[in-house]
PDB file of C-alpha atoms in Angstrom:
ATOM      1  CA  MET A1399      19.002  75.064 124.691  1.00 77.00           C
ATOM      2  CA  SER A1400      16.630  72.267 123.750  1.00 76.00           C
ATOM      3  CA  LYS A1401      15.372  71.978 127.497  1.00 75.00           C
ATOM      4  CA  CYS A1402      15.058  75.680 128.025  1.00 81.00           C
ATOM      5  CA  SER A1403      11.651  77.362 128.061  1.00 78.00           C
ATOM      6  CA  PHE A1404      11.041  80.959 128.808  1.00 84.00           C
ATOM      7  CA  GLY A1405       7.664  82.751 129.172  1.00 83.00           C
ATOM      8  CA  GLN A1406       5.554  79.692 129.525  1.00 85.00           C
ATOM      9  CA  SER A1407       2.235  79.782 131.175  1.00 87.00           C
ATOM     10  CA  SER A1408       2.754  76.158 132.045  1.00 86.00           C
ATOM     11  CA  ILE A1409       5.558  73.699 131.977  1.00 85.00           C
ATOM     12  CA  GLY A1410       5.856  69.885 132.259  1.00 85.00           C
ATOM     13  CA  TYR A1411       8.113  68.667 134.874  1.00 81.00           C
ATOM     14  CA  LEU A1412       8.578  64.936 136.138  1.00 85.00           C
ATOM     15  CA  GLY A1413       5.194  63.789 134.783  1.00 83.00           C
ATOM     16  CA  HIS A1414       3.347  66.825 136.111  1.00 85.00           C
ATOM     17  CA  ILE A1415       2.138  69.988 134.774  1.00 87.00           C
ATOM     18  CA  VAL A1416       2.857  73.054 136.698  1.00 86.00           C
ATOM     19  CA  SER A1417       1.107  76.589 136.155  1.00 85.00           C
ATOM     20  CA  LYS A1418      -0.298  79.419 138.040  1.00 83.00           C
ATOM     21  CA  GLU A1419      -3.440  77.313 138.831  1.00 81.00           C
ATOM     22  CA  GLY A1420      -1.202  74.604 140.598  1.00 81.00           C
ATOM     23  CA  VAL A1421       0.231  71.233 139.914  1.00 85.00           C
ATOM     24  CA  LYS A1422      -1.767  68.641 137.727  1.00 85.00           C
ATOM     25  CA  ALA A1423      -1.091  65.291 136.228  1.00 85.00           C
ATOM     26  CA  ASP A1424       0.301  65.088 132.841  1.00 87.00           C
ATOM     27  CA  PRO A1425      -2.489  64.334 130.535  1.00 87.00           C
ATOM     28  CA  GLU A1426      -0.461  61.963 128.349  1.00 88.00           C
ATOM     29  CA  LYS A1427       0.065  59.860 131.504  1.00 88.00           C
ATOM     30  CA  LEU A1428      -3.666  59.963 132.291  1.00 86.00           C
ATOM     31  CA  GLN A1429      -4.492  59.052 128.672  1.00 89.00           C
ATOM     32  CA  ALA A1430      -2.065  55.937 129.285  1.00 88.00           C
ATOM     33  CA  MET A1431      -3.959  55.040 132.501  1.00 89.00           C
ATOM     34  CA  GLU A1432      -7.373  55.306 130.818  1.00 90.00           C
ATOM     35  CA  GLN A1433      -6.279  53.072 128.015  1.00 91.00           C
ATOM     36  CA  TRP A1434      -4.575  50.405 130.125  1.00 92.00           C
ATOM     37  CA  PRO A1435      -6.067  47.119 129.496  1.00 93.00           C
ATOM     38  CA  LEU A1436      -6.948  44.427 132.325  1.00 93.00           C
ATOM     39  CA  PRO A1437      -3.899  43.027 133.537  1.00 93.00           C
ATOM     40  CA  LYS A1438      -3.513  39.351 132.616  1.00 93.00           C
ATOM     41  CA  ASP A1439      -0.818  38.698 135.475  1.00 93.00           C
ATOM     42  CA  PRO A1440       0.817  40.092 138.523  1.00 93.00           C
ATOM     43  CA  ARG A1441       3.558  41.950 136.446  1.00 93.00           C
ATOM     44  CA  GLY A1442       0.971  43.940 134.333  1.00 93.00           C
ATOM     45  CA  MET A1443      -0.910  44.661 137.579  1.00 94.00           C
ATOM     46  CA  ARG A1444       2.456  46.026 139.271  1.00 94.00           C
ATOM     47  CA  GLY A1445       3.072  48.186 136.180  1.00 93.00           C
ATOM     48  CA  PHE A1446      -0.623  49.657 136.390  1.00 94.00           C
ATOM     49  CA  LEU A1447      -0.380  50.213 140.129  1.00 94.00           C
ATOM     50  CA  GLY A1448       3.209  51.708 139.693  1.00 92.00           C
ATOM     51  CA  LEU A1449       1.870  54.430 137.228  1.00 90.00           C
ATOM     52  CA  THR A1450      -1.347  55.265 139.162  1.00 91.00           C
ATOM     53  CA  GLY A1451       0.590  55.141 142.373  1.00 89.00           C
ATOM     54  CA  TYR A1452       3.179  58.011 141.319  1.00 88.00           C
ATOM     55  CA  TYR A1453      -0.253  60.378 141.193  1.00 86.00           C
ATOM     56  CA  ARG A1454      -1.553  58.958 144.411  1.00 85.00           C
ATOM     57  CA  ARG A1455      -1.400  62.333 145.930  1.00 82.00           C
ATOM     58  CA  PHE A1456      -4.000  63.676 143.485  1.00 83.00           C
ATOM     59  CA  ILE A1457      -6.527  61.118 144.492  1.00 85.00           C
ATOM     60  CA  GLN A1458      -8.580  60.965 147.792  1.00 84.00           C
ATOM     61  CA  GLY A1459      -8.913  57.720 149.012  1.00 84.00           C
ATOM     62  CA  TYR A1460      -6.218  56.120 146.598  1.00 87.00           C
ATOM     63  CA  GLU A1461      -5.298  53.254 148.913  1.00 86.00           C
ATOM     64  CA  LEU A1462      -8.752  52.358 149.807  1.00 85.00           C
ATOM     65  CA  ILE A1463      -9.780  52.225 145.979  1.00 90.00           C
ATOM     66  CA  ALA A1464      -6.584  50.090 145.023  1.00 91.00           C
ATOM     67  CA  SER A1465      -6.666  47.805 147.986  1.00 89.00           C
ATOM     68  CA  PRO A1466      -8.678  44.999 146.005  1.00 92.00           C
ATOM     69  CA  LEU A1467      -5.894  45.335 143.327  1.00 94.00           C
ATOM     70  CA  THR A1468      -2.939  45.187 145.749  1.00 91.00           C
ATOM     71  CA  HIS A1469      -4.350  42.217 147.322  1.00 90.00           C
ATOM     72  CA  MET A1470      -4.268  40.289 143.864  1.00 92.00           C
ATOM     73  CA  LEU A1471      -0.324  40.828 144.027  1.00 92.00           C
ATOM     74  CA  LYS A1472      -0.135  38.463 147.026  1.00 89.00           C
ATOM     75  CA  LYS A1473       1.328  35.048 145.994  1.00 87.00           C
ATOM     76  CA  GLY A1474      -1.575  33.005 144.589  1.00 86.00           C
ATOM     77  CA  GLU A1475      -4.142  35.389 144.798  1.00 88.00           C
ATOM     78  CA  PHE A1476      -4.273  36.907 141.170  1.00 91.00           C
ATOM     79  CA  THR A1477      -7.874  36.177 140.358  1.00 91.00           C
ATOM     80  CA  TRP A1478     -10.355  38.787 138.920  1.00 93.00           C
ATOM     81  CA  THR A1479     -13.444  39.140 141.100  1.00 92.00           C
ATOM     82  CA  ASP A1480     -16.243  41.424 140.593  1.00 94.00           C
ATOM     83  CA  LYS A1481     -14.773  43.508 143.427  1.00 93.00           C
ATOM     84  CA  ALA A1482     -11.278  43.665 141.602  1.00 93.00           C
ATOM     85  CA  ARG A1483     -12.973  44.627 138.293  1.00 95.00           C
ATOM     86  CA  GLU A1484     -15.012  47.427 140.032  1.00 96.00           C
ATOM     87  CA  ALA A1485     -11.677  48.752 141.638  1.00 94.00           C
ATOM     88  CA  PHE A1486      -9.894  48.783 138.563  1.00 96.00           C
ATOM     89  CA  THR A1487     -12.657  50.745 136.629  1.00 94.00           C
ATOM     90  CA  LYS A1488     -13.076  53.125 139.809  1.00 94.00           C
ATOM     91  CA  LEU A1489      -9.344  53.693 140.060  1.00 93.00           C
ATOM     92  CA  LYS A1490      -9.076  54.651 136.316  1.00 93.00           C
ATOM     93  CA  ALA A1491     -12.194  57.202 136.806  1.00 91.00           C
ATOM     94  CA  ALA A1492     -10.613  58.576 139.860  1.00 89.00           C
ATOM     95  CA  MET A1493      -7.329  59.358 137.673  1.00 89.00           C
ATOM     96  CA  MET A1494      -9.295  60.857 135.019  1.00 88.00           C
ATOM     97  CA  SER A1495     -11.096  63.387 137.487  1.00 83.00           C
ATOM     98  CA  ALA A1496      -7.975  64.091 139.277  1.00 75.00           C
ATOM     99  CA  LEU A1497      -7.950  67.500 140.924  1.00 76.00           C
ATOM    100  CA  VAL A1498      -5.498  70.216 140.083  1.00 74.00           C
ATOM    101  CA  LEU A1499      -3.465  70.739 143.573  1.00 78.00           C
ATOM    102  CA  THR A1500      -2.655  74.122 144.860  1.00 81.00           C
ATOM    103  CA  LEU A1501       0.980  74.972 145.494  1.00 82.00           C
ATOM    104  CA  PRO A1502       1.606  75.627 149.320  1.00 88.00           C
ATOM    105  CA  ASP A1503       2.132  79.139 150.466  1.00 89.00           C
ATOM    106  CA  PHE A1504       4.226  79.019 153.563  1.00 93.00           C
ATOM    107  CA  THR A1505       3.065  82.470 154.941  1.00 94.00           C
ATOM    108  CA  LYS A1506      -0.551  81.037 155.076  1.00 93.00           C
ATOM    109  CA  GLU A1507      -2.125  78.523 157.603  1.00 94.00           C
ATOM    110  CA  PHE A1508      -2.267  74.759 156.581  1.00 94.00           C
ATOM    111  CA  VAL A1509      -5.433  72.559 157.353  1.00 93.00           C
ATOM    112  CA  VAL A1510      -5.051  68.871 157.926  1.00 93.00           C
ATOM    113  CA  GLU A1511      -8.237  66.904 157.690  1.00 91.00           C
ATOM    114  CA  THR A1512      -8.315  63.027 158.721  1.00 88.00           C
ATOM    115  CA  ASP A1513     -10.715  60.452 158.423  1.00 84.00           C
ATOM    116  CA  ALA A1514     -10.359  56.829 159.836  1.00 80.00           C
ATOM    117  CA  SER A1515     -12.446  53.727 159.166  1.00 80.00           C
ATOM    118  CA  ASP A1516     -12.403  49.960 159.636  1.00 81.00           C
ATOM    119  CA  ILE A1517     -10.123  49.760 156.479  1.00 80.00           C
ATOM    120  CA  GLY A1518      -8.131  52.749 156.086  1.00 82.00           C
ATOM    121  CA  VAL A1519      -7.047  56.214 156.921  1.00 85.00           C
ATOM    122  CA  ASP A1520      -7.296  59.276 154.664  1.00 86.00           C
ATOM    123  CA  ALA A1521      -5.976  62.736 155.005  1.00 89.00           C
ATOM    124  CA  VAL A1522      -6.076  65.833 153.087  1.00 89.00           C
ATOM    125  CA  LEU A1523      -3.477  68.815 153.410  1.00 91.00           C
ATOM    126  CA  SER A1524      -5.138  72.262 152.203  1.00 91.00           C
ATOM    127  CA  GLN A1525      -4.833  76.101 152.360  1.00 91.00           C
ATOM    128  CA  GLU A1526      -7.874  78.234 152.032  1.00 89.00           C
ATOM    129  CA  SER A1527     -10.162  75.314 151.114  1.00 86.00           C
ATOM    130  CA  HIS A1528      -8.004  74.259 148.263  1.00 86.00           C
ATOM    131  CA  PRO A1529      -6.296  70.729 148.326  1.00 88.00           C
ATOM    132  CA  ILE A1530      -2.524  70.669 148.401  1.00 88.00           C
ATOM    133  CA  ALA A1531      -1.912  66.827 148.732  1.00 86.00           C
ATOM    134  CA  PHE A1532      -4.008  63.711 149.854  1.00 86.00           C
ATOM    135  CA  MET A1533      -2.829  60.688 151.805  1.00 87.00           C
ATOM    136  CA  SER A1534      -4.411  57.494 151.896  1.00 83.00           C
ATOM    137  CA  LYS A1535      -3.385  54.288 153.676  1.00 84.00           C
ATOM    138  CA  ALA A1536      -5.175  50.682 153.965  1.00 82.00           C
ATOM    139  CA  LEU A1537      -4.898  49.216 157.410  1.00 83.00           C
ATOM    140  CA  THR A1538      -3.293  46.269 158.278  1.00 83.00           C
ATOM    141  CA  SER A1539      -4.762  43.439 160.045  1.00 83.00           C
ATOM    142  CA  LYS A1540      -2.934  44.394 163.506  1.00 88.00           C
ATOM    143  CA  ALA A1541      -4.159  48.106 162.980  1.00 85.00           C
ATOM    144  CA  LYS A1542      -7.839  47.295 162.155  1.00 83.00           C
ATOM    145  CA  PRO A1543      -8.778  46.561 165.943  1.00 84.00           C
ATOM    146  CA  LEU A1544      -7.266  49.777 167.053  1.00 83.00           C
ATOM    147  CA  SER A1545      -9.293  52.870 168.344  1.00 81.00           C
ATOM    148  CA  THR A1546      -9.849  55.433 165.804  1.00 74.00           C
ATOM    149  CA  TYR A1547      -7.488  57.723 167.512  1.00 76.00           C
ATOM    150  CA  GLU A1548      -4.993  55.281 167.559  1.00 79.00           C
ATOM    151  CA  LYS A1549      -5.571  54.485 163.764  1.00 74.00           C
TER     152      LYS A1549
END
């Protein structure tokens, strides 16, 4: 009975809050991200990226924002540059302004919008102009010279 809830307007589930408005990130997890100190080693960076990565579908361009931080995880590359510090701050800010995502209605039409640049690919899945999920992927060095269509 301790895990049962009835007649609730919203409920927490696996780090998300589900309500009639849609799905949003758990405010407690967002607060933990906001207060996360500057990682001092790759292990701390993996922890931060793991937590933020769990909520990547709420953030448009997540992979592009986080790419300087993921680059720091390469062997011998853990050095704080101005670009990395800016990415850390920008990622925290993006997490604090995460959108409430609409739940999909399979009786309505879905819209997929994509965008490719020289550094990554983004996509938004939406219905009736409300986002359902975001996808972001940084391009590998092999994929960068491809045409926009191939990306």
